[in-house]
Short mmCIF file of C-alpha atoms in Angstrom, two decimals:
data_model
loop_
_atom_site.label_atom_id
_atom_site.label_comp_id
_atom_site.label_asym_id
_atom_site.label_seq_id
_atom_site.Cartn_x
_atom_site.Cartn_y
_atom_site.Cartn_z
CA MET A 24 184.33 -58.86 -75.59
CA SER A 25 183.36 -55.70 -77.46
CA LYS A 26 182.42 -57.80 -80.53
CA ARG A 27 179.95 -59.85 -78.43
CA VAL A 28 178.39 -56.69 -77.04
CA HIS A 29 178.09 -55.27 -80.55
CA SER A 30 176.39 -58.46 -81.82
CA LEU A 31 173.98 -58.43 -78.88
CA LEU A 32 173.08 -54.82 -79.60
CA VAL A 33 172.37 -55.65 -83.26
CA ILE A 34 170.05 -58.50 -82.27
CA LEU A 35 168.21 -56.31 -79.74
CA SER A 36 167.88 -53.58 -82.36
CA LEU A 37 166.39 -56.03 -84.88
CA CYS A 38 163.88 -57.34 -82.33
CA LEU A 39 162.81 -53.81 -81.41
CA SER A 40 162.39 -52.98 -85.11
CA LEU A 41 160.16 -56.02 -85.66
CA THR A 42 158.08 -55.13 -82.63
CA ILE A 43 157.62 -51.49 -83.61
CA THR A 44 156.63 -52.24 -87.23
CA GLY A 45 154.14 -54.88 -86.14
CA CYS A 46 155.97 -57.66 -88.02
CA GLY A 47 157.13 -60.87 -86.47
CA LEU A 48 159.67 -63.45 -87.51
CA GLN A 49 156.84 -65.50 -89.03
CA ALA A 50 156.06 -62.55 -91.32
CA LEU A 51 159.64 -62.50 -92.59
CA LEU A 52 159.62 -66.24 -93.25
CA GLY A 53 156.18 -66.19 -94.84
CA ASN A 54 152.88 -66.49 -93.06
CA LYS A 55 151.59 -70.03 -93.60
CA ASN A 56 148.18 -69.17 -92.24
CA LYS A 57 147.24 -66.80 -95.08
CA SER A 58 144.07 -67.73 -96.96
CA SER A 59 142.93 -66.62 -100.41
CA SER A 60 139.29 -66.97 -99.44
CA THR A 61 137.41 -65.91 -96.35
CA LYS A 62 134.62 -68.44 -96.59
CA GLY A 63 134.45 -68.51 -92.85
CA GLY A 64 134.10 -64.72 -92.85
CA THR A 65 131.75 -62.26 -94.48
CA GLU A 66 131.64 -62.27 -98.29
CA THR A 67 130.74 -59.27 -100.40
CA VAL A 68 127.25 -59.81 -101.84
CA ILE A 69 126.21 -58.42 -105.23
CA ALA A 70 122.52 -58.81 -106.06
CA VAL A 71 121.58 -59.25 -109.73
CA SER A 72 118.12 -59.10 -111.31
CA LEU A 73 118.05 -59.89 -115.04
CA ASP A 74 115.39 -59.80 -117.73
CA GLU A 75 114.05 -63.36 -117.91
CA GLU A 76 113.25 -62.93 -121.62
CA ASP A 77 116.71 -61.74 -122.64
CA PRO A 78 117.99 -64.38 -125.12
CA ASN A 79 121.54 -63.75 -123.89
CA LYS A 80 120.81 -63.92 -120.17
CA LEU A 81 123.20 -66.85 -119.59
CA LEU A 82 126.01 -65.09 -121.43
CA ILE A 83 125.58 -62.03 -119.19
CA THR A 84 125.69 -64.19 -116.06
CA LYS A 85 128.79 -65.93 -117.41
CA GLY A 86 130.58 -62.57 -117.64
CA ILE A 87 129.61 -61.72 -114.07
CA ASP A 88 130.43 -65.15 -112.63
CA ASP A 89 133.84 -65.45 -114.32
CA LEU A 90 135.05 -62.36 -112.48
CA ALA A 91 133.30 -63.18 -109.20
CA LYS A 92 135.13 -66.55 -109.06
CA LYS A 93 138.47 -64.76 -108.84
CA GLU A 94 137.43 -62.73 -105.82
CA ASP A 95 135.70 -63.36 -102.51
CA VAL A 96 132.30 -62.27 -103.82
CA GLN A 97 128.89 -63.91 -103.67
CA VAL A 98 126.58 -63.14 -106.61
CA LYS A 99 122.94 -63.44 -105.60
CA TYR A 100 120.65 -63.86 -108.63
CA LEU A 101 117.08 -62.80 -107.95
CA ASP A 102 114.30 -64.31 -110.04
CA LYS A 103 110.65 -63.45 -109.37
CA SER A 104 110.27 -66.12 -106.70
CA ALA A 105 113.39 -64.95 -104.86
CA ALA A 106 112.40 -61.30 -105.19
CA ALA A 107 109.01 -62.05 -103.62
CA LYS A 108 110.64 -63.27 -100.41
CA GLU A 109 111.07 -61.05 -97.39
CA SER A 110 114.29 -58.98 -97.48
CA PRO A 111 115.60 -60.36 -100.84
CA LEU A 112 118.42 -57.79 -100.81
CA LYS A 113 119.63 -58.69 -97.33
CA GLY A 114 123.41 -58.31 -97.15
CA ALA A 115 123.75 -56.91 -100.69
CA LYS A 116 126.13 -54.01 -101.24
CA VAL A 117 124.84 -53.17 -104.73
CA LEU A 118 122.02 -54.21 -107.09
CA ILE A 119 122.63 -54.80 -110.81
CA TYR A 120 119.20 -54.40 -112.38
CA GLN A 121 118.21 -55.23 -115.96
CA GLY A 122 114.62 -56.36 -115.37
CA GLY A 123 112.48 -58.52 -113.12
CA ASP A 124 110.46 -57.53 -110.08
CA GLU A 125 110.28 -53.73 -109.87
CA LYS A 126 109.70 -53.98 -106.12
CA LEU A 127 113.42 -54.67 -105.82
CA LEU A 128 114.09 -51.07 -106.84
CA LYS A 129 111.88 -49.81 -104.04
CA SER A 130 113.58 -52.14 -101.56
CA ALA A 131 116.99 -50.93 -102.72
CA GLU A 132 115.93 -47.31 -102.20
CA THR A 133 114.55 -48.08 -98.72
CA GLU A 134 117.67 -50.00 -97.69
CA LYS A 135 119.97 -47.42 -99.35
CA ILE A 136 121.54 -49.97 -101.70
CA PRO A 137 123.08 -48.44 -104.87
CA VAL A 138 121.43 -49.53 -108.14
CA LEU A 139 123.42 -50.09 -111.33
CA ALA A 140 121.31 -50.43 -114.47
CA LEU A 141 122.14 -52.95 -117.21
CA SER A 142 120.87 -52.34 -120.78
CA GLN A 143 117.68 -50.63 -119.59
CA LEU A 144 116.90 -47.52 -117.53
CA PRO A 145 114.27 -48.61 -114.99
CA VAL A 146 111.50 -46.11 -114.36
CA GLY A 147 111.53 -44.20 -111.08
CA ALA A 148 114.86 -45.54 -109.83
CA LYS A 149 117.83 -43.57 -108.58
CA LEU A 150 120.86 -44.93 -110.40
CA VAL A 151 124.59 -44.68 -109.92
CA GLY A 152 125.21 -45.63 -113.56
CA ILE A 153 124.26 -47.80 -116.53
CA ILE A 154 126.05 -50.39 -118.68
CA THR A 155 124.57 -50.59 -122.18
CA PRO A 156 125.57 -51.52 -125.74
CA ASP A 157 125.93 -48.70 -128.26
CA GLN A 158 122.32 -48.58 -129.47
CA GLU A 159 122.75 -45.91 -132.16
CA LYS A 160 125.72 -47.72 -133.65
CA ALA A 161 123.70 -50.95 -133.62
CA GLY A 162 120.99 -49.19 -135.66
CA GLU A 163 123.58 -47.94 -138.16
CA LEU A 164 125.14 -51.40 -138.59
CA MET A 165 121.73 -52.98 -139.21
CA ALA A 166 120.94 -50.48 -141.96
CA GLN A 167 124.41 -50.76 -143.51
CA THR A 168 124.03 -54.54 -143.80
CA LEU A 169 120.66 -54.03 -145.49
CA VAL A 170 121.80 -51.42 -148.05
CA SER A 171 124.73 -53.63 -149.01
CA LYS A 172 122.06 -55.92 -150.50
CA VAL A 173 119.19 -53.53 -151.33
CA ALA A 174 119.32 -49.97 -152.70
CA GLU A 175 115.63 -49.32 -153.46
CA GLY A 176 112.11 -50.47 -152.59
CA GLN A 177 110.19 -50.63 -149.35
CA VAL A 178 111.90 -51.45 -146.07
CA ILE A 179 110.03 -52.30 -142.86
CA ILE A 180 111.50 -51.32 -139.49
CA LEU A 181 110.09 -53.50 -136.71
CA GLN A 182 110.69 -51.23 -133.75
CA GLY A 183 110.93 -52.32 -130.15
CA ASP A 184 108.94 -51.01 -127.21
CA PRO A 185 109.05 -47.16 -127.28
CA SER A 186 109.48 -47.17 -123.49
CA GLU A 187 112.69 -49.18 -123.73
CA THR A 188 116.09 -47.56 -123.36
CA GLY A 189 117.80 -47.20 -126.73
CA PHE A 190 114.57 -47.24 -128.78
CA GLN A 191 115.13 -43.75 -130.22
CA GLU A 192 118.88 -44.32 -130.63
CA ARG A 193 118.45 -47.50 -132.70
CA LEU A 194 115.83 -45.81 -134.84
CA ALA A 195 118.06 -42.77 -135.33
CA GLY A 196 120.90 -45.08 -136.39
CA ASN A 197 118.62 -46.80 -138.94
CA LYS A 198 117.45 -43.52 -140.43
CA ALA A 199 120.93 -41.96 -140.54
CA VAL A 200 121.96 -44.61 -143.07
CA LEU A 201 118.67 -45.18 -144.95
CA SER A 202 118.16 -41.45 -145.50
CA LYS A 203 121.11 -41.50 -147.89
CA TYR A 204 119.14 -43.77 -150.23
CA PRO A 205 116.23 -41.76 -151.68
CA LYS A 206 114.80 -44.78 -153.51
CA ILE A 207 114.24 -46.63 -150.22
CA ILE A 208 110.82 -46.07 -148.63
CA VAL A 209 110.64 -46.78 -144.88
CA GLN A 210 107.58 -48.26 -143.15
CA ASN A 211 107.64 -48.31 -139.32
CA ILE A 212 105.75 -50.93 -137.29
CA VAL A 213 105.92 -50.33 -133.54
CA SER A 214 105.83 -53.19 -131.03
CA SER A 215 105.32 -53.38 -127.28
CA PRO A 216 105.07 -56.20 -124.74
CA ASP A 217 101.28 -55.92 -124.75
CA SER A 218 100.80 -55.70 -128.51
CA GLU A 219 103.12 -58.24 -130.14
CA SER A 220 100.14 -59.88 -131.83
CA VAL A 221 99.17 -56.46 -133.21
CA ALA A 222 102.70 -55.95 -134.58
CA LYS A 223 102.64 -59.40 -136.16
CA GLN A 224 99.26 -58.76 -137.77
CA GLY A 225 100.48 -55.36 -138.96
CA LEU A 226 103.44 -57.03 -140.68
CA VAL A 227 101.19 -59.68 -142.27
CA ASP A 228 98.76 -57.05 -143.59
CA PHE A 229 101.51 -54.84 -145.03
CA LEU A 230 103.17 -57.77 -146.83
CA GLN A 231 99.83 -58.83 -148.31
CA LYS A 232 99.15 -55.33 -149.61
CA ASN A 233 102.68 -54.92 -150.98
CA PRO A 234 103.64 -58.45 -152.09
CA ASP A 235 106.41 -57.45 -154.49
CA LYS A 236 107.49 -54.08 -153.08
CA VAL A 237 109.01 -54.98 -149.69
CA GLN A 238 112.73 -55.72 -150.04
CA GLY A 239 113.91 -55.94 -146.44
CA ILE A 240 113.02 -55.97 -142.74
CA LEU A 241 115.05 -54.51 -139.87
CA ALA A 242 114.10 -56.19 -136.56
CA HIS A 243 115.40 -54.27 -133.55
CA THR A 244 115.33 -57.22 -131.11
CA GLU A 245 115.71 -60.98 -131.27
CA LYS A 246 112.05 -61.42 -130.29
CA LEU A 247 110.98 -59.29 -133.26
CA ALA A 248 113.40 -61.11 -135.58
CA VAL A 249 111.80 -64.44 -134.59
CA LEU A 250 108.35 -62.95 -135.26
CA ALA A 251 109.42 -61.64 -138.69
CA ASN A 252 111.02 -64.96 -139.63
CA GLU A 253 107.80 -66.84 -138.82
CA VAL A 254 105.69 -64.45 -140.90
CA LEU A 255 108.06 -64.62 -143.88
CA LYS A 256 108.10 -68.43 -143.78
CA GLN A 257 104.32 -68.65 -143.65
CA ALA A 258 104.05 -66.25 -146.59
CA GLN A 259 106.86 -68.12 -148.42
CA LEU A 260 108.81 -64.87 -148.67
CA ASP A 261 111.81 -65.88 -146.54
CA LYS A 262 113.94 -66.32 -149.69
CA LYS A 263 112.79 -63.06 -151.31
CA ILE A 264 112.84 -60.54 -148.44
CA ILE A 265 116.06 -59.78 -146.55
CA LEU A 266 115.88 -60.00 -142.75
CA VAL A 267 118.43 -58.22 -140.53
CA GLY A 268 118.37 -58.48 -136.74
CA GLY A 269 119.67 -56.12 -134.08
CA GLN A 270 120.42 -58.48 -131.17
CA ALA A 271 122.57 -61.47 -132.02
CA SER A 272 121.98 -64.71 -130.09
CA VAL A 273 122.72 -68.39 -130.59
CA SER A 274 119.31 -68.77 -132.28
CA SER A 275 119.70 -65.82 -134.66
CA LEU A 276 123.21 -66.92 -135.65
CA GLU A 277 121.78 -70.37 -136.40
CA ARG A 278 119.20 -68.73 -138.70
CA MET A 279 122.01 -66.89 -140.46
CA SER A 280 123.92 -70.11 -141.01
CA LYS A 281 120.80 -71.58 -142.65
CA GLY A 282 120.25 -68.53 -144.87
CA ALA A 283 117.02 -67.40 -143.15
CA GLN A 284 118.64 -64.16 -141.98
CA VAL A 285 121.23 -61.99 -143.71
CA GLY A 286 122.78 -60.05 -140.82
CA ASP A 287 122.73 -59.23 -137.13
CA VAL A 288 124.51 -57.12 -134.49
CA ASP A 289 126.79 -58.56 -131.82
CA THR A 290 125.94 -56.57 -128.66
CA SER A 291 128.65 -58.36 -126.60
CA PRO A 292 126.44 -59.74 -123.79
CA TYR A 293 129.42 -61.40 -122.10
CA LEU A 294 131.24 -58.05 -121.91
CA GLN A 295 128.07 -56.44 -120.60
CA GLY A 296 128.23 -58.84 -117.66
CA VAL A 297 131.96 -58.27 -117.16
CA ASN A 298 131.61 -54.49 -117.13
CA ALA A 299 128.53 -54.61 -114.88
CA TYR A 300 130.52 -56.61 -112.32
CA GLN A 301 133.53 -54.29 -112.56
CA TRP A 302 131.37 -51.21 -112.04
CA ALA A 303 129.55 -52.89 -109.14
CA GLN A 304 132.88 -53.46 -107.42
CA LYS A 305 133.90 -49.84 -108.00
CA VAL A 306 130.61 -48.66 -106.49
CA ILE A 307 131.17 -50.87 -103.42
CA LYS A 308 134.75 -49.64 -103.00
CA LYS A 309 133.65 -46.06 -103.74
CA GLU A 310 136.12 -45.77 -106.60
CA SER A 311 135.64 -43.56 -109.65
CA LEU A 312 133.81 -45.18 -112.59
CA ASP A 313 135.47 -45.45 -116.01
CA VAL A 314 132.70 -43.45 -117.69
CA ASN A 315 132.85 -42.98 -121.45
CA ASN A 316 129.42 -41.38 -121.94
CA SER A 317 126.17 -40.44 -120.25
CA ILE A 318 122.47 -41.14 -120.80
CA THR A 319 119.63 -38.73 -120.13
CA SER A 320 116.99 -40.02 -117.74
CA GLU A 321 114.18 -38.60 -115.64
CA GLN A 322 116.69 -37.86 -112.90
CA GLY A 323 119.12 -36.13 -115.26
CA GLU A 324 122.36 -37.36 -116.81
CA ILE A 325 123.39 -40.86 -115.76
CA PRO A 326 127.05 -41.98 -115.98
CA ALA A 327 127.22 -44.63 -118.71
CA LYS A 328 129.63 -47.28 -119.92
CA ILE A 329 128.86 -47.82 -123.62
CA ILE A 330 129.84 -51.28 -124.89
CA GLN A 331 131.06 -51.42 -128.48
CA VAL A 332 129.01 -53.46 -130.95
CA LYS A 333 129.86 -55.01 -134.32
CA ALA A 334 127.98 -56.24 -137.36
CA VAL A 335 127.58 -59.96 -137.95
CA THR A 336 127.81 -60.85 -141.63
CA SER A 337 128.65 -63.93 -143.65
CA ASP A 338 132.33 -62.94 -143.39
CA ASN A 339 132.61 -63.26 -139.61
CA LEU A 340 129.59 -65.46 -138.86
CA ALA A 341 131.57 -68.65 -138.21
CA VAL A 342 133.88 -67.00 -135.67
CA ILE A 343 131.11 -65.19 -133.76
CA GLN A 344 128.80 -68.22 -133.81
CA LYS A 345 131.55 -70.41 -132.37
CA SER A 346 132.23 -67.84 -129.63
CA TYR A 347 128.55 -67.52 -128.66
CA THR A 348 127.97 -71.30 -128.72
CA LYS A 349 131.05 -72.20 -126.66
CA THR A 350 130.34 -69.49 -124.08
CA LEU A 351 126.70 -70.56 -123.79
CA GLU A 352 127.62 -74.25 -123.41
CA SER A 353 130.14 -73.36 -120.71
CA ALA A 354 127.55 -71.20 -118.91
CA GLU A 355 124.94 -73.98 -119.05
CA GLN A 356 127.42 -76.55 -117.71
CA GLU A 357 128.44 -74.28 -114.84
CA LYS A 358 124.79 -73.60 -114.06
CA LYS A 359 124.06 -77.34 -113.84
CA GLN A 360 127.10 -77.89 -111.62
CA ALA A 361 126.00 -75.05 -109.33
CA GLU A 362 122.47 -76.48 -109.12
CA ALA A 363 123.82 -79.98 -108.39
CA LYS A 364 126.12 -78.58 -105.70
CA ASP A 365 123.20 -76.71 -104.17
CA LYS A 366 121.06 -79.88 -104.17
CA GLU A 367 123.93 -81.85 -102.64
CA LYS A 368 124.29 -79.24 -99.91
CA LYS A 369 120.56 -79.28 -99.20
CA GLY A 370 120.52 -83.10 -99.26
CA ALA A 371 123.41 -83.27 -96.78
CA GLN A 372 121.65 -80.78 -94.53
CA ALA A 373 118.40 -82.76 -94.71
CA SER A 374 120.29 -85.97 -93.94
CA GLN A 375 121.96 -84.32 -90.95
CA ASP A 376 118.60 -83.01 -89.72
CA GLN A 377 117.11 -86.51 -90.00
CA GLY A 378 120.09 -87.96 -88.17
CA ASP A 379 119.73 -85.44 -85.35
CA SER A 380 116.02 -86.19 -85.17
CA LYS A 381 116.60 -89.96 -84.94
CA LYS A 382 119.27 -89.43 -82.32
CA GLU A 383 116.78 -87.50 -80.22
CA ASP A 384 114.17 -90.24 -80.74
CA SER A 385 116.72 -92.85 -79.70
CA GLN A 386 117.63 -90.93 -76.56
CA ALA A 387 113.95 -90.51 -75.75
CA GLY A 388 113.48 -94.26 -76.27
CA ASP A 389 116.35 -95.04 -73.91
CA LYS A 390 114.81 -92.84 -71.23
CA GLN A 391 111.45 -94.50 -71.71
CA GLY A 392 113.06 -97.93 -71.53
CA SER A 393 114.81 -97.16 -68.26
CA SER A 394 111.55 -95.85 -66.77
CA ASN A 395 109.82 -99.12 -67.73
CA GLY A 396 112.21 -101.33 -65.82
CA GLY A 397 109.52 -103.78 -64.79
CA GLU A 398 108.58 -104.48 -68.37
CA LYS A 399 112.22 -105.02 -69.32
CA GLN A 400 112.59 -107.56 -66.59
CA ALA A 401 109.49 -109.36 -67.82
CA GLU A 402 111.01 -109.62 -71.27
CA GLY A 403 114.06 -111.44 -69.98
CA LYS A 404 116.90 -112.61 -72.21
CA SER A 405 116.53 -113.05 -75.96
CA GLY A 406 114.97 -116.44 -76.72
CA ASP A 407 113.69 -117.05 -73.19
CA ILE A 408 109.92 -117.35 -72.88
CA PRO A 409 108.40 -116.21 -69.59
CA PRO A 410 105.94 -118.68 -68.02
CA GLY A 411 102.23 -118.27 -68.78
CA VAL A 412 102.70 -116.77 -72.28
CA GLN A 413 99.65 -117.36 -74.52
CA LYS A 414 100.56 -115.07 -77.48
CA VAL A 415 103.80 -113.68 -78.95
CA THR A 416 104.12 -110.80 -81.44
CA GLU A 417 107.21 -109.59 -83.30
CA ARG A 418 107.61 -105.95 -84.35
CA ILE A 419 110.04 -105.73 -87.30
CA LYS A 420 111.27 -102.27 -88.28
CA THR A 421 113.42 -101.72 -91.39
CA GLU A 422 115.11 -98.55 -92.62
CA THR A 423 116.24 -98.02 -96.24
CA THR A 424 118.61 -95.22 -97.27
CA ARG A 425 118.72 -94.37 -100.98
CA GLU A 426 121.41 -91.99 -102.37
CA TYR A 427 121.37 -90.26 -105.78
CA PHE A 428 124.68 -89.59 -107.53
CA ASP A 429 125.61 -87.33 -110.45
CA GLU A 430 128.06 -88.18 -113.26
CA GLN A 431 131.02 -87.23 -111.07
CA GLY A 432 129.95 -89.54 -108.26
CA LYS A 433 128.81 -86.76 -105.93
CA VAL A 434 125.73 -87.26 -103.79
CA ILE A 435 123.03 -84.86 -105.01
CA GLY A 436 120.14 -86.24 -102.98
CA THR A 437 119.30 -88.61 -100.13
CA GLU A 438 116.03 -90.41 -99.47
CA LYS A 439 115.19 -92.45 -96.39
CA THR A 440 112.20 -94.74 -95.93
CA GLU A 441 111.06 -96.74 -92.93
CA ASN A 442 108.80 -99.79 -92.76
CA GLU A 443 107.34 -101.46 -89.68
CA GLN A 444 105.58 -104.84 -89.57
CA VAL A 445 103.88 -106.64 -86.69
CA LYS A 446 103.30 -110.43 -86.88
CA THR A 447 102.18 -113.10 -84.45
CA VAL A 448 104.58 -115.96 -83.63
CA PRO A 449 103.43 -119.25 -81.98
CA PRO A 450 105.12 -119.63 -78.55
CA GLU A 451 105.90 -123.28 -79.37
CA MET A 452 108.04 -122.17 -82.35
CA LEU A 453 110.08 -119.77 -80.20
CA LYS A 454 110.51 -122.47 -77.54
CA GLN A 455 111.73 -124.93 -80.18
CA GLN A 456 114.13 -122.34 -81.66
CA SER A 457 115.46 -121.55 -78.19
CA GLU A 458 116.14 -125.22 -77.45
CA GLN A 459 117.85 -125.68 -80.83
CA SER A 460 120.02 -122.63 -80.18
CA LYS A 461 121.07 -123.91 -76.77
CA GLN A 462 121.86 -127.37 -78.22
CA SER A 463 123.93 -125.75 -81.00
CA SER A 464 125.90 -123.73 -78.44
CA GLN A 465 126.59 -126.88 -76.39
CA ASP A 466 127.78 -128.75 -79.48
CA GLN A 467 130.13 -125.90 -80.43
CA GLY A 468 131.48 -125.87 -76.90
CA SER A 469 132.19 -129.59 -77.05
CA GLU A 470 133.96 -129.29 -80.41
CA SER A 471 136.04 -126.41 -79.10
CA GLY A 472 137.09 -128.49 -76.09
CA LYS A 473 138.20 -131.35 -78.30
CA GLU A 474 140.34 -129.05 -80.47
CA LYS A 475 142.13 -127.69 -77.37
CA LYS A 476 143.01 -131.21 -76.25
#
C-alpha cells in the first residue's frame, strides 16, 4: 500500500513540475506544431537601395539573398520606380543604401529607420555604419601590378569622381607605390558623372601628344576601364599600353582573358552583400557590430567593416573568373525565378479577381432573371416556339481562357477573352429541329423498350 502511495506522489510531483515550468507532455515528446517559417506572421523587412550602374550589383544582391533565405527575412529592393511610391520604406527595420533615390534617406530619417551605407557615404545622411572594400589597398594592388610590367615612362591615372567615398584612398594607394619609381611620371585625369566625355577627350588628347611616352593606365573603376579600353583600341594602342583596372567584374575579367587588360582588383562584391546583411541584422537586434575600422564623414567617425581585396593577375585569373561567372549566372537564374513567381502570383490574383467578378455578375443575372418571371414564361422550354413568333435571334457567348507556362510547367500568366455574337434564325428551322428532336426521342424510347423485352 505504501508503494502505491509513493508512486502516486511521484506522478503528482511530475505533473506539478510540468505545470510550474510551463512545459507540457507534448513539449517532452516533441512539439509537432513547430514551424521554421512564420509566413503567416510578420516577417522582418530589410530595405535595400543599390547603385543601378554598379557592374557587380547582382553579385551584391546574391550575397544578401543567400543569407536572407536561411532566415525569416524579406528583402525589399528599391529601384527608382519603387522609391517614388508613397511610403516605400513601410515596414522596414533598416535601410542598406549604396545609391539610388536620395529621397529614401530623408524618408528613413523621418521614419527613424537606421541607415547602413554600402561602398559609398551618402551626403547628409545619419549612418549607423558602412561596409566598404579596402580602397587604399586596392590602389596599392593596381600600382603593384603596373610596376611589375613597367618601371619608367608616363603613367595615366584615370581617377573616379572626387565626391565618391574612397577616391582619396585609392589615389593614395597608387602614389604610395609609384613614388618608389622615380623614372615613372604620373599624369592624373579626373572624371565625374557629368564629365565622362571630358575625361575621355582628355585621355585622347594626352595620348596624341605623347604617342610613345605613355606606358600604362590605371583606371579606378570599371566604367573608366571600359572608357580607356575603347580609346586604346581606336588609337590602336591596346597592345602597346598596359591597362589595369580597380573594380573587377565579369566584363573586365573577360578583357583580361583576351589580353586587352593586364590586371584588376577583386573587391569581393558577394562578401560586401553578405556583410551588409549581417550588419543589418545586428542593427535590428541591437547587437554590437564587428567593427574593424572607421571612416571619417561629415558627421564624424563612422563604424566601418573593411572588406579585404586582392589583385587579379594572369596567375589567378581563371579561378576568379570562374567564381564571378558562376555566381553571376546563379544570381541571374534566381532573379528570373523570382520574377516568374511574382508574375504567377499576380496572374493567380488577377484570375481570382475575374472569377469573383463573374460570380457577382452571375448572381446579379439570376436576380434579374427571377424578377423577369413573365419573360421566362414566354420563353418556355428549349426548342418550343411560342405562337405568333415572326423573328428569332440567337445570342452566342463564348469565353476563352489562355494560360502561359514557364519551363517548369508553372502558370506565369492567365488571359481571358470573351466573344458575343447575335444572329437571326428562321422560325421554320427551329420548328423543324424541334420536331426532329422529338421524333429522335420517340425512336430511342421504342428501341429501349424492345431491349427490355
